[in-house]
Amino acid sequence: MEKIWSGFYKKNINERLEVVEKTDILSEEHFQFLKNNEVLDFSTANNMVENVIGTFSLPFSVVPNFIVDGKQYVVPFVTEEPSVVAACSNAGKIVAKSGGFKTEVLDRKMIGHVALYNIADTDAAVRCILQSKELLLKTANEAYPSIVARGGGAYDIEVKVLSEDGTDFVVVYLVVDTLEAMGANILNTMLEALKVSLESLTEGVALMAILSNYATRSLVTAKCAIPFENLGKDGEYLAKRIELASKFAKADVYRAATHNKGIFNGIDSVVIASGNDWRAIEAACQSYAAKDGKYQGLSKWYCDKKNSVLIGEITLPMPVASVGGSIGINPTVKVARGLLNNPDAKTLASIIVSVGLAQNLAALKALVGDGIQKGHMKLHAKSLAILAGASNDNIELIVEELRNEKHMNLASAKKIVEKYNN
Ligand code: NDP
């Protein structure tokens, strides 16, 4: 399997499709869908959201040979940004050579809350809620019996009193095992069903009942250990500088924001391809980046000097799903999931968090080595050539010439295109 993907990036689209066909990774139906470049049809799109006037496409790529927990994956990426796929492939290859990513799913539950105000005695309200826990859990489960029948359901209740600007809120947190679903609708249905009981128990008023995207009960850790020599000829030097870059992203919020953006170059690409709600994942992880009271870089890299190994670690909330939302509706999502061998929610989360760590490694390695622009501008040249009007017949020649220009920009690209057109 590994060999068949070798040189994949050098092939044209038809040759790449031949590789996909040879691997037998997709069903015939899904392969034909991909080969014919089919998309979401109008009527399905029209049933998904409001005011539809068409569909919107993005490039669909793969990162092959990505090893997570001893299994080899062909990871689907949907992104418009040049160099993201190349960078993840590159880092994935380094980590594959070093034993692959190892992951641990720490838990897989979702949290939602009901906020109450106008409560005369907040301590008494908290006591009353905790004493009624079993009854409240029963009410929540009765509101969504199908998740209970599948083996999940409301699991626990916690309560906090929070004060802001003279107002006290009693906040009731409901923890639910949503199994294979992300669970927003499941949680929201249960929480709304709890409102009346909670108002009568606390003699207060419910302000809102909604899922929280701060998914601290859906944490996943991914790790990798890379022998210095696998980072190239300056491996030890690079490893030490990657460790420093990781510390810098903890110290400086300006750096942390970009450090994390790089991680999400990969994560968002796979979250979108797998039909999951990328705003929910962004909200979960970006809030988790501030969990210690300060927004920080989400990954950690350090050197084990004794063994000459660079170790990378990341823990993220990753409440992605294998069912629900648009996952079963969008046909391209079915193809993307097929490439991953239709993973369950926990496996998908493990792959995605590993992709985040790979993307981070690629960015840091470039940043503390040659700098990010060298690789990025190479791929950016292609976008500039297209913008300047290059055709399929001459784009490769134009890109080659553009890369040798002192200033690689749109004006230079236009000049070269003009020369070829004349
Ligand atoms: P759904 O409402 O689609 O519910 C999950 C569905 O999956 C149910 O119909 C359930 O069946 C079915 N299902 C089949 N097998 C399983 C299984 N093994 N485990 C669990 N469910 C199974 O999705 P969610 O509740 O997950 O909500 C996600 C959607 O909500 C996304 O589209 C998201 O964008 C959106 N959303 C997000 C919000 C946020 O993030 N803050 C807020 C509001 C909405 P059955 O009916 O039999 O139980």
XYZ file of C-alpha atoms and ligand atoms in Angstrom:
470
model
C 0.000 0.000 0.000
C 2.796 2.418 0.948
C 4.638 2.068 -2.393
C 1.597 2.648 -4.543
C 1.313 6.222 -3.198
C 4.942 7.080 -3.824
C 5.366 10.208 -5.983
C 1.608 10.857 -5.758
C 2.139 14.631 -5.756
C 4.000 14.469 -9.068
C 1.133 12.740 -10.908
C -1.723 14.440 -12.773
C -5.299 14.101 -11.540
C -6.109 11.130 -13.811
C -2.995 9.271 -12.686
C -3.874 9.973 -9.060
C -7.371 8.605 -9.628
C -5.782 5.467 -11.092
C -3.837 5.043 -7.841
C -7.009 5.471 -5.790
C -8.753 2.881 -8.009
C -5.854 0.413 -7.680
C -5.907 0.568 -3.880
C -9.566 -0.550 -3.843
C -10.014 1.833 -0.949
C -13.339 3.170 -2.273
C -16.500 1.361 -3.318
C -17.161 1.431 -7.091
C -20.030 3.900 -6.550
C -17.859 6.309 -4.547
C -14.944 5.968 -6.957
C -17.168 6.801 -9.959
C -18.576 9.792 -8.071
C -15.036 11.078 -7.531
C -13.886 10.280 -11.069
C -16.853 12.084 -12.625
C -16.220 15.075 -10.359
C -19.823 14.915 -9.170
C -21.001 17.336 -6.511
C -23.881 17.947 -4.162
C -27.022 18.189 -6.307
C -29.300 21.240 -6.182
C -32.244 19.602 -4.481
C -30.116 18.092 -1.683
C -28.376 21.441 -1.179
C -31.750 23.162 -1.128
C -32.924 20.844 1.640
C -29.804 21.442 3.752
C -29.927 25.218 4.313
C -31.994 28.263 3.357
C -31.996 30.584 0.312
C -29.851 28.246 -1.819
C -28.865 29.548 -5.263
C -26.150 26.998 -6.115
C -23.310 24.934 -4.681
C -19.753 26.053 -3.876
C -16.676 23.903 -4.595
C -13.216 23.603 -3.046
C -10.255 21.356 -3.928
C -10.478 17.824 -2.529
C -7.017 16.319 -1.809
C -5.540 13.433 0.151
C -2.596 12.939 2.477
C -1.605 9.272 2.001
C 0.523 7.082 4.280
C -0.580 8.779 7.486
C 0.015 6.417 10.419
C -2.153 6.666 13.531
C -2.112 3.978 16.229
C -0.390 1.533 13.906
C -2.933 1.953 11.072
C -2.260 3.532 7.714
C -4.780 6.148 6.527
C -5.445 8.086 3.345
C -6.653 11.334 4.895
C -9.115 13.510 2.930
C -8.385 17.258 2.940
C -10.659 20.077 1.755
C -8.788 23.360 1.677
C -8.201 26.322 -0.610
C -4.782 27.183 0.887
C -1.666 26.161 -1.080
C 1.028 24.185 0.769
C -1.230 22.835 3.556
C -1.562 19.370 1.979
C 2.124 19.254 0.991
C 3.198 20.273 4.501
C 1.040 17.644 6.221
C 2.233 14.948 3.783
C 5.815 15.882 4.534
C 5.405 15.853 8.318
C 3.235 12.707 8.120
C 6.084 10.972 6.299
C 8.627 11.970 8.977
C 6.348 10.728 11.745
C 5.498 7.510 9.838
C 9.230 6.803 9.651
C 9.376 7.382 13.421
C 6.621 4.919 14.366
C 3.532 7.058 13.614
C 1.191 8.968 15.906
C -0.107 7.420 19.124
C -3.406 8.691 20.454
C -5.626 8.401 23.491
C -9.301 9.331 23.608
C -9.687 10.555 27.191
C -13.500 10.721 27.129
C -16.327 11.281 24.628
C -19.218 13.140 26.246
C -20.855 16.475 25.545
C -21.791 19.244 27.975
C -24.709 21.655 27.814
C -26.113 24.110 30.314
C -29.220 25.810 31.605
C -28.552 29.262 33.080
C -30.991 30.508 35.743
C -31.293 33.951 37.374
C -33.526 35.832 39.836
C -32.907 33.196 42.514
C -33.355 34.447 46.085
C -31.211 31.764 47.754
C -28.565 30.406 45.366
C -27.052 27.985 47.933
C -30.442 26.415 48.598
C -31.090 26.220 44.834
C -27.803 24.369 44.268
C -28.616 21.890 47.087
C -32.073 21.310 45.712
C -30.780 20.639 42.174
C -28.140 18.185 43.383
C -30.715 16.360 45.543
C -32.939 16.025 42.439
C -30.144 14.811 40.160
C -31.656 11.390 39.403
C -35.036 12.862 38.566
C -33.448 15.526 36.321
C -31.372 12.909 34.478
C -34.554 10.886 33.960
C -36.352 13.954 32.552
C -33.443 14.599 30.168
C -33.389 10.990 28.974
C -37.164 10.903 28.486
C -36.820 13.905 26.178
C -34.465 11.967 23.815
C -35.190 8.255 24.293
C -33.488 7.085 21.060
C -29.986 7.942 22.336
C -30.737 5.988 25.538
C -31.951 3.030 23.452
C -28.628 3.107 21.576
C -26.701 2.884 24.866
C -25.974 6.573 25.539
C -27.902 9.364 27.256
C -27.717 11.874 30.104
C -24.910 10.868 32.434
C -24.277 13.515 35.083
C -25.278 16.934 36.387
C -23.021 19.601 37.900
C -23.988 23.013 39.252
C -22.101 26.312 39.643
C -22.990 29.774 40.889
C -21.411 32.467 38.724
C -21.616 36.218 39.309
C -21.178 39.003 36.802
C -21.704 42.707 37.368
C -24.098 42.234 40.299
C -26.101 39.360 38.761
C -25.929 35.813 40.141
C -26.458 32.905 37.762
C -27.089 29.338 38.860
C -25.746 27.261 35.988
C -26.719 23.617 35.601
C -24.336 21.586 33.439
C -25.670 18.411 31.849
C -23.159 15.768 30.702
C -24.432 13.452 27.954
C -22.981 10.450 26.166
C -24.003 11.211 22.571
C -22.228 8.101 21.176
C -21.486 8.579 17.461
C -23.211 11.985 17.142
C -21.741 15.423 17.867
C -24.876 15.902 19.916
C -25.900 19.562 19.579
C -29.527 18.754 18.809
C -29.603 15.888 21.319
C -28.296 18.156 24.096
C -30.481 21.119 23.166
C -33.619 18.951 23.241
C -32.707 17.526 26.670
C -31.755 20.918 28.109
C -34.963 22.586 26.977
C -36.905 19.768 28.611
C -35.110 20.508 31.908
C -36.004 24.215 31.980
C -39.440 23.894 33.607
C -38.246 21.478 36.336
C -35.244 23.678 37.097
C -37.342 26.839 37.313
C -39.679 25.191 39.781
C -36.813 23.663 41.846
C -34.929 26.971 42.135
C -37.884 29.379 42.035
C -35.809 31.221 39.446
C -36.067 32.084 35.767
C -34.291 30.185 32.973
C -32.312 32.478 30.665
C -31.236 29.881 28.117
C -30.680 26.162 27.587
C -27.978 25.230 25.063
C -25.034 22.972 24.253
C -21.582 24.302 25.175
C -18.911 24.067 22.518
C -16.242 24.072 25.248
C -16.087 20.284 24.973
C -13.750 19.456 27.870
C -15.257 15.962 28.201
C -14.219 15.067 24.623
C -10.458 15.388 24.915
C -8.080 13.515 22.630
C -4.279 13.383 22.962
C -1.922 12.704 20.052
C 1.821 12.134 20.496
C 4.819 11.404 18.335
C 8.504 10.761 19.037
C 10.905 11.623 16.224
C 14.559 10.575 16.261
C 16.638 13.701 15.532
C 18.088 12.132 12.389
C 14.601 11.791 10.851
C 14.366 15.587 10.771
C 17.220 15.782 8.248
C 20.892 16.559 8.377
C 20.520 19.374 10.952
C 18.077 17.248 12.940
C 19.297 17.982 16.448
C 19.616 21.704 15.758
C 16.077 21.785 14.303
C 14.670 19.750 17.203
C 16.097 22.208 19.754
C 14.701 25.141 17.819
C 11.260 23.447 17.546
C 11.314 23.063 21.347
C 12.060 26.797 21.649
C 9.278 27.630 19.172
C 6.834 25.630 21.283
C 7.874 27.595 24.410
C 7.559 30.860 22.486
C 3.950 29.980 21.522
C 3.151 29.540 25.227
C 4.747 32.898 26.101
C 3.456 35.242 23.379
C -0.221 35.495 22.436
C 0.708 37.037 19.064
C 2.656 33.908 18.229
C 0.115 31.569 19.885
C -2.646 32.746 17.532
C -0.558 31.926 14.442
C 0.867 28.721 15.950
C -2.715 27.515 16.448
C -3.853 28.777 13.030
C -1.241 26.471 11.532
C -2.626 23.540 13.527
C -6.112 24.344 12.188
C -4.894 24.456 8.590
C -4.922 20.673 8.863
C -7.708 20.124 11.373
C -10.283 22.268 9.541
C -9.450 20.581 6.225
C -10.308 17.128 7.587
C -13.230 18.345 9.693
C -14.796 19.892 6.567
C -14.063 16.815 4.422
C -15.653 14.547 7.041
C -18.854 16.628 7.061
C -18.405 17.890 10.606
C -19.203 21.339 12.003
C -15.862 23.172 11.763
C -17.155 26.234 13.642
C -17.904 23.944 16.596
C -14.399 22.440 16.479
C -12.773 25.875 16.155
C -14.848 27.177 19.102
C -13.954 24.117 21.212
C -10.228 24.242 20.559
C -9.743 28.016 20.568
C -11.467 28.263 23.960
C -9.366 25.317 25.178
C -6.249 27.298 24.198
C -7.179 29.756 26.973
C -7.970 27.082 29.596
C -5.159 28.239 31.917
C -6.372 31.848 31.922
C -4.171 32.935 29.029
C -4.444 32.112 25.298
C -1.505 29.794 24.443
C -0.088 27.526 21.755
C -1.975 24.218 21.823
C 0.939 21.853 21.217
C 4.096 21.040 23.154
C 7.443 19.952 21.668
C 10.473 18.989 23.734
C 13.739 17.131 23.272
C 14.570 13.892 25.005
C 18.320 14.483 24.735
C 19.260 11.118 26.253
C 17.529 9.270 23.426
C 18.069 11.961 20.750
C 14.343 12.207 20.142
C 11.977 15.145 19.591
C 8.633 14.555 21.319
C 5.426 16.272 20.239
C 2.141 16.279 22.158
C -1.234 17.890 21.719
C -4.517 17.530 23.621
C -7.652 18.968 22.064
C -11.400 18.747 22.473
C -12.469 16.920 19.305
C -16.204 16.133 19.415
C -16.489 15.079 15.770
C -19.171 12.648 14.687
C -19.677 9.751 12.310
C -23.443 10.353 12.035
C -25.841 13.279 12.217
C -25.801 16.795 10.799
C -24.961 16.714 7.069
C -22.690 13.642 7.324
C -25.143 11.184 5.765
C -26.534 13.762 3.353
C -23.557 15.241 1.469
C -22.341 12.615 -1.065
C -18.764 13.964 -1.160
C -18.566 13.457 2.595
C -19.441 9.795 2.043
C -16.491 9.513 -0.366
C -14.167 11.248 2.124
C -15.302 8.942 4.912
C -14.822 5.994 2.548
C -11.161 6.975 2.066
C -10.760 6.708 5.849
C -12.555 3.351 5.897
C -15.645 4.883 7.565
C -14.147 5.539 11.009
C -16.237 5.769 14.165
C -16.305 9.098 16.014
C -13.376 8.292 18.327
C -11.121 7.019 15.533
C -11.913 10.053 13.392
C -11.092 12.339 16.347
C -7.739 10.557 16.820
C -6.858 11.003 13.140
C -7.835 14.688 13.157
C -5.864 15.558 16.307
C -2.833 13.745 14.806
C -3.234 15.788 11.616
C -3.141 18.940 13.775
C 0.143 17.841 15.334
C 1.606 16.937 11.905
C 0.605 20.308 10.478
C 2.200 22.021 13.465
C 5.435 20.064 13.026
C 5.629 21.020 9.340
C 5.084 24.706 10.093
C 7.578 24.826 12.984
C 10.214 22.881 11.044
C 9.976 25.346 8.171
C 9.818 28.400 10.451
C 12.881 27.561 12.531
C 14.720 26.215 9.469
C 14.565 27.846 6.044
C 11.607 30.073 6.903
C 8.030 29.554 5.812
C 8.072 31.496 2.545
C 10.429 29.284 0.574
C 8.004 26.365 0.409
C 4.854 28.444 0.522
C 5.794 30.792 -2.314
C 6.633 27.858 -4.555
C 3.022 26.745 -4.367
C 1.748 30.312 -4.293
C 3.381 30.805 -7.703
C 0.741 28.500 -9.172
C -2.105 30.607 -7.759
C -0.442 33.777 -9.086
C -0.044 32.212 -12.542
C -3.757 31.255 -12.617
C -4.773 34.744 -11.489
C -2.566 36.252 -14.197
C -4.379 34.189 -16.846
C -2.067 31.191 -17.408
C -3.707 28.328 -19.294
C -3.381 24.588 -18.645
C -0.960 24.396 -21.601
C 1.566 26.899 -20.303
C 1.055 27.034 -16.513
C 4.016 24.789 -15.605
C 6.443 26.889 -17.713
C 5.072 30.140 -16.327
C 5.319 28.892 -12.731
C 8.914 27.801 -13.312
C 9.846 31.243 -14.657
C 7.926 33.034 -11.924
C 9.845 31.134 -9.236
C 13.079 32.568 -10.596
C 11.802 36.168 -10.537
C 13.291 38.484 -7.915
C 9.778 39.641 -6.935
C 7.221 36.859 -7.133
C 3.988 38.819 -7.378
C 0.960 39.292 -9.633
C 2.662 41.967 -11.754
C 5.592 39.627 -12.527
C 3.167 36.777 -13.268
C 1.179 38.973 -15.670
C 4.353 39.975 -17.521
C 5.330 36.317 -18.012
C 1.828 35.308 -19.094
C 1.785 38.170 -21.618
C 5.116 36.988 -23.008
C 3.749 33.460 -23.493
C 0.488 34.705 -25.014
C 2.412 36.723 -27.573
P -28.480 15.145 14.737
O -29.573 16.059 15.153
O -28.402 14.798 13.306
O -28.637 13.853 15.665
C -27.888 12.696 15.509
C -28.614 11.692 14.618
O -27.796 10.562 14.418
C -29.906 11.233 15.247
O -30.918 11.257 14.264
C -29.592 9.802 15.638
O -30.674 8.933 15.483
C -28.585 9.406 14.611
N -27.747 8.282 15.033
C -27.622 7.115 14.353
N -26.747 6.314 14.947
C -26.297 6.942 16.038
C -25.357 6.607 17.044
N -24.714 5.443 17.042
N -25.091 7.512 18.001
C -25.713 8.712 18.010
N -26.636 9.094 17.089
C -26.932 8.206 16.097
O -27.068 15.683 15.121
P -26.480 16.198 16.465
O -27.397 16.155 17.614
O -25.197 15.474 16.608
O -26.223 17.728 16.153
C -25.228 18.099 15.245
C -25.760 19.191 14.355
O -26.183 20.306 15.140
C -24.701 19.715 13.425
O -25.278 19.865 12.150
C -24.358 21.086 14.011
O -23.910 21.955 13.008
C -25.662 21.515 14.595
N -25.694 22.499 15.687
C -24.551 22.882 16.365
C -24.626 23.776 17.413
C -23.381 24.134 18.151
O -22.335 23.605 17.869
N -23.448 25.034 19.130
C -25.917 24.345 17.822
C -27.033 23.829 17.082
C -26.912 22.950 16.045
P -31.963 8.969 16.410
O -32.808 10.051 15.841
O -32.538 7.629 16.244
O -31.496 9.264 17.782
